[in-house]
Coordinates of C-alpha atoms in Angstrom, one line a residue:
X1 CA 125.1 107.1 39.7
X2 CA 123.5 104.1 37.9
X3 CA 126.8 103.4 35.9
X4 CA 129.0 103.6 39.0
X5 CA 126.6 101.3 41.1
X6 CA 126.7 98.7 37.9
X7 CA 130.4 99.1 37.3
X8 CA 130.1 100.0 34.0
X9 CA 133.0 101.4 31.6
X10 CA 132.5 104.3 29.0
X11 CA 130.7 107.4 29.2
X12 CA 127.7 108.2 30.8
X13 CA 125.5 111.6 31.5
X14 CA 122.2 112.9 31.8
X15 CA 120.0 115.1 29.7
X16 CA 117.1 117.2 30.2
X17 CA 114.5 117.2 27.2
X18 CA 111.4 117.7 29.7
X19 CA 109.1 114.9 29.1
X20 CA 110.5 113.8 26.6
X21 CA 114.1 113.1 28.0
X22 CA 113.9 109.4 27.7
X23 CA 113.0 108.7 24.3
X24 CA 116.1 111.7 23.5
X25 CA 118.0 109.2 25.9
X26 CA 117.2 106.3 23.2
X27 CA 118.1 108.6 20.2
X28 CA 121.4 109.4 21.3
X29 CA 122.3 105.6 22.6
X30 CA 121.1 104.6 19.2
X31 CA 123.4 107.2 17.7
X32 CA 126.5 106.1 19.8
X33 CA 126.0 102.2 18.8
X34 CA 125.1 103.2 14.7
X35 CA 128.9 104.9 15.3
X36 CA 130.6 102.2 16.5
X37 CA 131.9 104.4 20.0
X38 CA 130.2 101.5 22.0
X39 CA 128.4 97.9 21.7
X40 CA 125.6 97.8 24.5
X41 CA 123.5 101.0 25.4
X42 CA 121.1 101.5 28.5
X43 CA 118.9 104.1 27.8
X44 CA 115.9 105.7 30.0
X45 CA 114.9 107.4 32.5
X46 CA 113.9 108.0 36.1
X47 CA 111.4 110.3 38.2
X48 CA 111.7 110.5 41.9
X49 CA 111.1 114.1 42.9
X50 CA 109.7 115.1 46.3
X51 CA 105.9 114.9 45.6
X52 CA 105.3 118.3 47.0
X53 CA 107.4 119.5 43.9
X54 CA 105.6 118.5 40.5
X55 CA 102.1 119.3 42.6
X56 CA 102.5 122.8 43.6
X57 CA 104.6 123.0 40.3
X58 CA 101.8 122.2 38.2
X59 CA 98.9 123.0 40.2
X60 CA 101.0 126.7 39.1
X61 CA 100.3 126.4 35.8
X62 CA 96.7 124.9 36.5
X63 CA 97.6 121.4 34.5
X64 CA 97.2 119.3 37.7
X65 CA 94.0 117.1 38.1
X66 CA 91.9 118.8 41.0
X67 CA 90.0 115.2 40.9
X68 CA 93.6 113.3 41.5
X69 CA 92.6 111.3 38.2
X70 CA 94.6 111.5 34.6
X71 CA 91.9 110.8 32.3
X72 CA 93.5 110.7 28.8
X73 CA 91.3 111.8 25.3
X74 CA 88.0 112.3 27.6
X75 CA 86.1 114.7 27.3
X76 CA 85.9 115.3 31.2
X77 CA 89.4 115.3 31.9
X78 CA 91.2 117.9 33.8
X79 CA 94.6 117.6 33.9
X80 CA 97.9 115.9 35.5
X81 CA 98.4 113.4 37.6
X82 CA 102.2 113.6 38.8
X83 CA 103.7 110.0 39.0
X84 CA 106.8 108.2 40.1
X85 CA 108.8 105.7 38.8
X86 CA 112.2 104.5 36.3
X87 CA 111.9 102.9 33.3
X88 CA 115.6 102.0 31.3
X89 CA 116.3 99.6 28.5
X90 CA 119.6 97.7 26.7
X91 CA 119.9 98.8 23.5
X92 CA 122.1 96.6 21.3
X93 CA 123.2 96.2 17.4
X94 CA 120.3 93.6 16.0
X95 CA 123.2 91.7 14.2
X96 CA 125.4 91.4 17.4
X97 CA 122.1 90.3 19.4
X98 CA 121.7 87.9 17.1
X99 CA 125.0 86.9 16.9
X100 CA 124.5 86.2 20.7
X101 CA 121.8 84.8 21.2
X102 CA 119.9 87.6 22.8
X103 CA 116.3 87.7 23.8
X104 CA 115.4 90.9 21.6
X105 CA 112.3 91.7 23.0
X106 CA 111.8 94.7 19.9
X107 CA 113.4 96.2 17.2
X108 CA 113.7 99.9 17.2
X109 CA 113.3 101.1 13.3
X110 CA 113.3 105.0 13.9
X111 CA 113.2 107.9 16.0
X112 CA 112.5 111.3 14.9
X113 CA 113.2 114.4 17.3
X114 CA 112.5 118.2 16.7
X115 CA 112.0 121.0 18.8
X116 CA 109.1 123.9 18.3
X117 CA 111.3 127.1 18.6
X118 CA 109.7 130.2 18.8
X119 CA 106.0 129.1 18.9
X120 CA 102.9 129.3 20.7
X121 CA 104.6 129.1 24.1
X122 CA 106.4 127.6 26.8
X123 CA 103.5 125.3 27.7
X124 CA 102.1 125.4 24.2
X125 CA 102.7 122.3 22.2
X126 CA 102.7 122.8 18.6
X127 CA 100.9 120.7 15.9
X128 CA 103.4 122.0 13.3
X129 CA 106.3 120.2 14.7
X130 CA 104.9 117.6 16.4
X131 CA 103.9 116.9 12.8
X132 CA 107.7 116.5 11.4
X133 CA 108.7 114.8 14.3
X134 CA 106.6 112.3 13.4
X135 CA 107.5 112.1 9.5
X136 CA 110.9 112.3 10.2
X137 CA 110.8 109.0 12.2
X138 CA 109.0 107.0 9.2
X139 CA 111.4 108.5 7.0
X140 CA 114.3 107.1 9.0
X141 CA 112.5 104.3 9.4
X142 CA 111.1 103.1 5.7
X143 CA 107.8 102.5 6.8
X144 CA 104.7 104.4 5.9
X145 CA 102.3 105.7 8.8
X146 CA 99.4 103.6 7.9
X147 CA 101.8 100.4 9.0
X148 CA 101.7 101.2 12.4
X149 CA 98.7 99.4 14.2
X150 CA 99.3 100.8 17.7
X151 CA 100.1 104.4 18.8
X152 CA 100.9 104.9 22.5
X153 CA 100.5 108.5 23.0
X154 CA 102.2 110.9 25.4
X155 CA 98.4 112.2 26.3
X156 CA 98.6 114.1 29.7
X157 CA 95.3 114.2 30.0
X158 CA 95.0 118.3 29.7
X159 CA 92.6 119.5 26.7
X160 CA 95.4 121.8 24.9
X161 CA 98.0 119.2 25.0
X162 CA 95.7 116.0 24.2
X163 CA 93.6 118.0 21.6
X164 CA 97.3 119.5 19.6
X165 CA 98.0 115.6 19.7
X166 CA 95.4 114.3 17.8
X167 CA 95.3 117.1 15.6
X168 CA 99.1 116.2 14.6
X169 CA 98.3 112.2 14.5
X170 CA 95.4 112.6 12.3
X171 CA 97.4 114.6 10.0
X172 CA 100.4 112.4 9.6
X173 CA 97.9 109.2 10.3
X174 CA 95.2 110.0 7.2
X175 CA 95.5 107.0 5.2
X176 CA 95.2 104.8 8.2
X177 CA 91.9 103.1 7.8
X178 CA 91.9 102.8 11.7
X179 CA 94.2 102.9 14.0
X180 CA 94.2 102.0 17.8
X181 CA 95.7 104.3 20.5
X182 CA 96.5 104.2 24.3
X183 CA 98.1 106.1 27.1
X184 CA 100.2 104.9 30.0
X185 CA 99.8 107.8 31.9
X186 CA 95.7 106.3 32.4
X187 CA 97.4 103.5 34.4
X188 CA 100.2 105.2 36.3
X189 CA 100.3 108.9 35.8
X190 CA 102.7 111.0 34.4
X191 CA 106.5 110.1 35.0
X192 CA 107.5 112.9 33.1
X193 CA 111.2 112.4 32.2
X194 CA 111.1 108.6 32.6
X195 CA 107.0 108.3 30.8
X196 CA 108.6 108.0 26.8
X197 CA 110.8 104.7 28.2
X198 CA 108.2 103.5 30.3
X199 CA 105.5 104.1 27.5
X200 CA 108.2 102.0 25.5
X201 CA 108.1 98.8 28.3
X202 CA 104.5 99.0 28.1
X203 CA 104.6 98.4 23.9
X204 CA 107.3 96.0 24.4
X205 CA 104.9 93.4 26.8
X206 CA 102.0 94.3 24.4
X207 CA 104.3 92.3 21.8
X208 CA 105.4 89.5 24.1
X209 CA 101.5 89.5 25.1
X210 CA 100.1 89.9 21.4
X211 CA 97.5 92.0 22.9
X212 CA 96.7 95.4 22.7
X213 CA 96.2 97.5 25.9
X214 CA 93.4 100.0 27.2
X215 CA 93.5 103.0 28.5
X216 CA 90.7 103.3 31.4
X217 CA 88.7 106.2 32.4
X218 CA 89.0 107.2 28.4
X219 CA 84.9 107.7 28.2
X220 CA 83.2 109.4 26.9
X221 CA 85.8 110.7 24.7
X222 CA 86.9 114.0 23.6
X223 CA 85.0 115.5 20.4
X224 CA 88.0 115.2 18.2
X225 CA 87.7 111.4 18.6
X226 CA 84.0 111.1 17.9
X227 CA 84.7 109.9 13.9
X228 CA 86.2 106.9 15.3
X229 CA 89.4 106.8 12.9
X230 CA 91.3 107.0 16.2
X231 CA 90.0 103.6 18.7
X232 CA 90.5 103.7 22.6
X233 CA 90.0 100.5 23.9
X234 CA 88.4 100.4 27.6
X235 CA 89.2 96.5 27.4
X236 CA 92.3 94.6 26.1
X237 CA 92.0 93.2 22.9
X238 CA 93.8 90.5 20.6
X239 CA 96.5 92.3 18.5
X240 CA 96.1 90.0 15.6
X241 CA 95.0 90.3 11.6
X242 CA 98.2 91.8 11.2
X243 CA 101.3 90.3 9.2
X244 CA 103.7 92.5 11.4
X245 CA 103.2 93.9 15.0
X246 CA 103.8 97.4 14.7
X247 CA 104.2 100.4 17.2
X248 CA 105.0 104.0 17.3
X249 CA 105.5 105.9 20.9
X250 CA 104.9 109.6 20.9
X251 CA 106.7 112.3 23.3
X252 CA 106.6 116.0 24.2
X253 CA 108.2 118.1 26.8
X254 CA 107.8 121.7 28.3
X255 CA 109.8 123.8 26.0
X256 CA 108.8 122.4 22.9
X257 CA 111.2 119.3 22.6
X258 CA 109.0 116.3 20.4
X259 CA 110.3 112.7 19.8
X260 CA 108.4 110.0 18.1
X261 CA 109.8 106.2 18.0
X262 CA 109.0 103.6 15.8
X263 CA 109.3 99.5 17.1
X264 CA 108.2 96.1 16.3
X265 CA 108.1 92.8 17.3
X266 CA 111.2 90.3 16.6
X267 CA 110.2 87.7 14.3
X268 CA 113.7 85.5 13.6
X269 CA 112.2 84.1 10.5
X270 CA 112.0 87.7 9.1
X271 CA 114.9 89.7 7.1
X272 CA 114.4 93.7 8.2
X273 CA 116.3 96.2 6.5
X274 CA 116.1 100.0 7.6
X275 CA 117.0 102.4 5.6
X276 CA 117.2 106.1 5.8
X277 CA 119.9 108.9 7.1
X278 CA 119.6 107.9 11.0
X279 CA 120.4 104.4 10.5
X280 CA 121.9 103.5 7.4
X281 CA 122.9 100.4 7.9
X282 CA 121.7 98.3 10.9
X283 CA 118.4 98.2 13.0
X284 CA 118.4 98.4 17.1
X285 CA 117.1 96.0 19.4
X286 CA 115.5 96.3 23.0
X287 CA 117.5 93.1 25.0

C-alpha cells in the first residue's frame, strides 16, 4: 500500500517476524542494497489493529497490564501495554549518501537475527539464542560489546520476558564496565511489529540530541538490576565521555524470532570500515 501511495518502482512485501518484524524489515533492505538489486531502501513497520484485538489477545495469555501501565525492568511491573503507531526509515549505501549529500542521521554497522526453535515455548523467550543473536551482530559488525554505550531494549514490561533479557545482555555485555539501557515501550507502549524501528527513531534523535534517554516508571527496579552494571536513567542525561556514540537495539517476537542492530552516529571526519560476512564491503545509513 505504502509503495503504491508513494509511486515507487521495485519490489515491495510484507513479513511477519512478531515483534520483531521491523528490525527483520531492516535486515533484509540491508541485504537487497549490500547486493546491488536496489539503491534506496525504506524499511519498518506499522501497528494499527483494532484495539479490542491485542487487549483481549493478551489479556489471553495474562501479559497485559491490569494497571494500564508498561513499567519496564521494575520490579512491580505487570505486563503489556498494547500501543499504536508506524515507524519506517531510508536506508541507503553510506558511499552513495555521501556521494549525495545526504543527511545520514546513523550508520547501521550490523544486524544479527536468529530464531529459538524448539525451546521453552511459544511465549517463552530463550536466553540461549537471544545470546547469538546478539554475538552474531558484533561479529558482523567488528565491534566488541563493551563499545556500545547505550542499549535500547525490547523490554515488555512482563517478568519472564524482561528477566530472560537481562540474563542474555549480561552475558554477552560482561566486560562492559557499565552500560546504560532504556525502553521505548515506558513512553509509548508496545507497537509490536513497528516497536524495533520505532525503538530505532528513538536512538537516532538520542544522537542528533547527544543525550541519553530515560525510561520512566523503571523504579524500584527488578532484582537482577540491583548490582548496578546495567543503569536506568529516570532523567535524561548528557551522552558524552565517549570518543564514538554507540548503540545497539534489541528485538524479540512470539515464536522465538530475535534480532539485535548495532548503529552509530555519523561523524564525516571519521573513516568506518565494517567488516564481517553480512556486509563485506560497505556500511548502511539511516537518511
Amino acid at each position: 500500500l505504502a509503495a503504491k501511495a508513494l509511486g515507487l518502482g521495485g519490489r515491495s512485501y510484507c513479513l511477519d517476524a512478531a515483534c520483531a518484524s521491523s528490525l527483520y524489515a531492516v535486515k533484509i533492505a540491508c541485504d537487497r542494497l549490500q547486493s546491488g538489486q536496489a539503491d534506496v531502501m525504506l524499511a519498518g513497520g506499522v501497528n494499527c489493529s483494532d484495539p479490542l484485538f491485542p487487549s483481549v489477545g493478551f489479556s489471553g495469555i495474562h501479559a497485559i497490564s491490569p494497571t494500564g501501565k508498561c513499567r519496564p525492568f521494575s520490579r512491580g511491573a505487570d505486563g503489556i501495554l498494547p500501543g499504536q503507531g508506524a515507524a519506517v526509515v531510508a536506508l541507503r549505501r553510506l558511499s552513495d549518501a555521501s556521494s549525495r549529500g545526504d543527511r545520514i542521521l546513523g550508520v547501521i554497522r550490523g544486524i544479527g537475527l536468529s530464531n529459538d526453535g524448539r525451546s521453552g515455548g511459544f511465549f517463552a523467550p530463550s536466553v540461549r539464542h537471544q545470546i547469538r543473536c546478539m554475538r552474531e551482530a558484533y561479529a558482523h559488525a567488528g565491534i566488541e560489546p563493551e563499545e556500545i554505550s547505550y542499549l535500547e531494549c525490547h523490554a515488555t514490561g512482563t517478568r519472564v520476558g524482561d528477566s530472560a533479557e537481562i540474563a542474555a545482555v549480561r552475558e554477552v555485555f560482561g566486560g562492559a564496565q557499565k552500560l546504560t539501557a532504556g525502553a521505548l515501550k515506558a513512553n509509548i507502549g508496545h507497537l509490536v511489529t513497528a516497536s524495533g524501528a520505532a525503538a530505532l527513531v528513538r536512538v537516532l534523535g538520542s544522537f542528533r540530541e547527544q543525550a541519553l534517554p530515560p525510561t520512566p516508571g523503571a523504579y524500584p527496579l527488578m532484582d537482577e538490576l540491583d548490582d548496578g552494571r546495567i543503569r536506568i536513567l529516570s532523567n535524561r542525561e548528557p551522552w558524552d565521555g565517549v570518543a564514538h556514540r554507540r548503540a545497539a537495539i534489541n528485538g524479540f517476537g512470539f515464536g522465538g524470532n530475535n534480532a539485535h542492530l548495532v548503529v552509530e552516529e555519523w561523524r564525516a571526519d571519521q573513516t568506518m570500515v565494517a567488516v564481517g560476512t553480512t556486509f563485506p564491503t560497505t556500511e548502511f545509513v539511516v537518511v
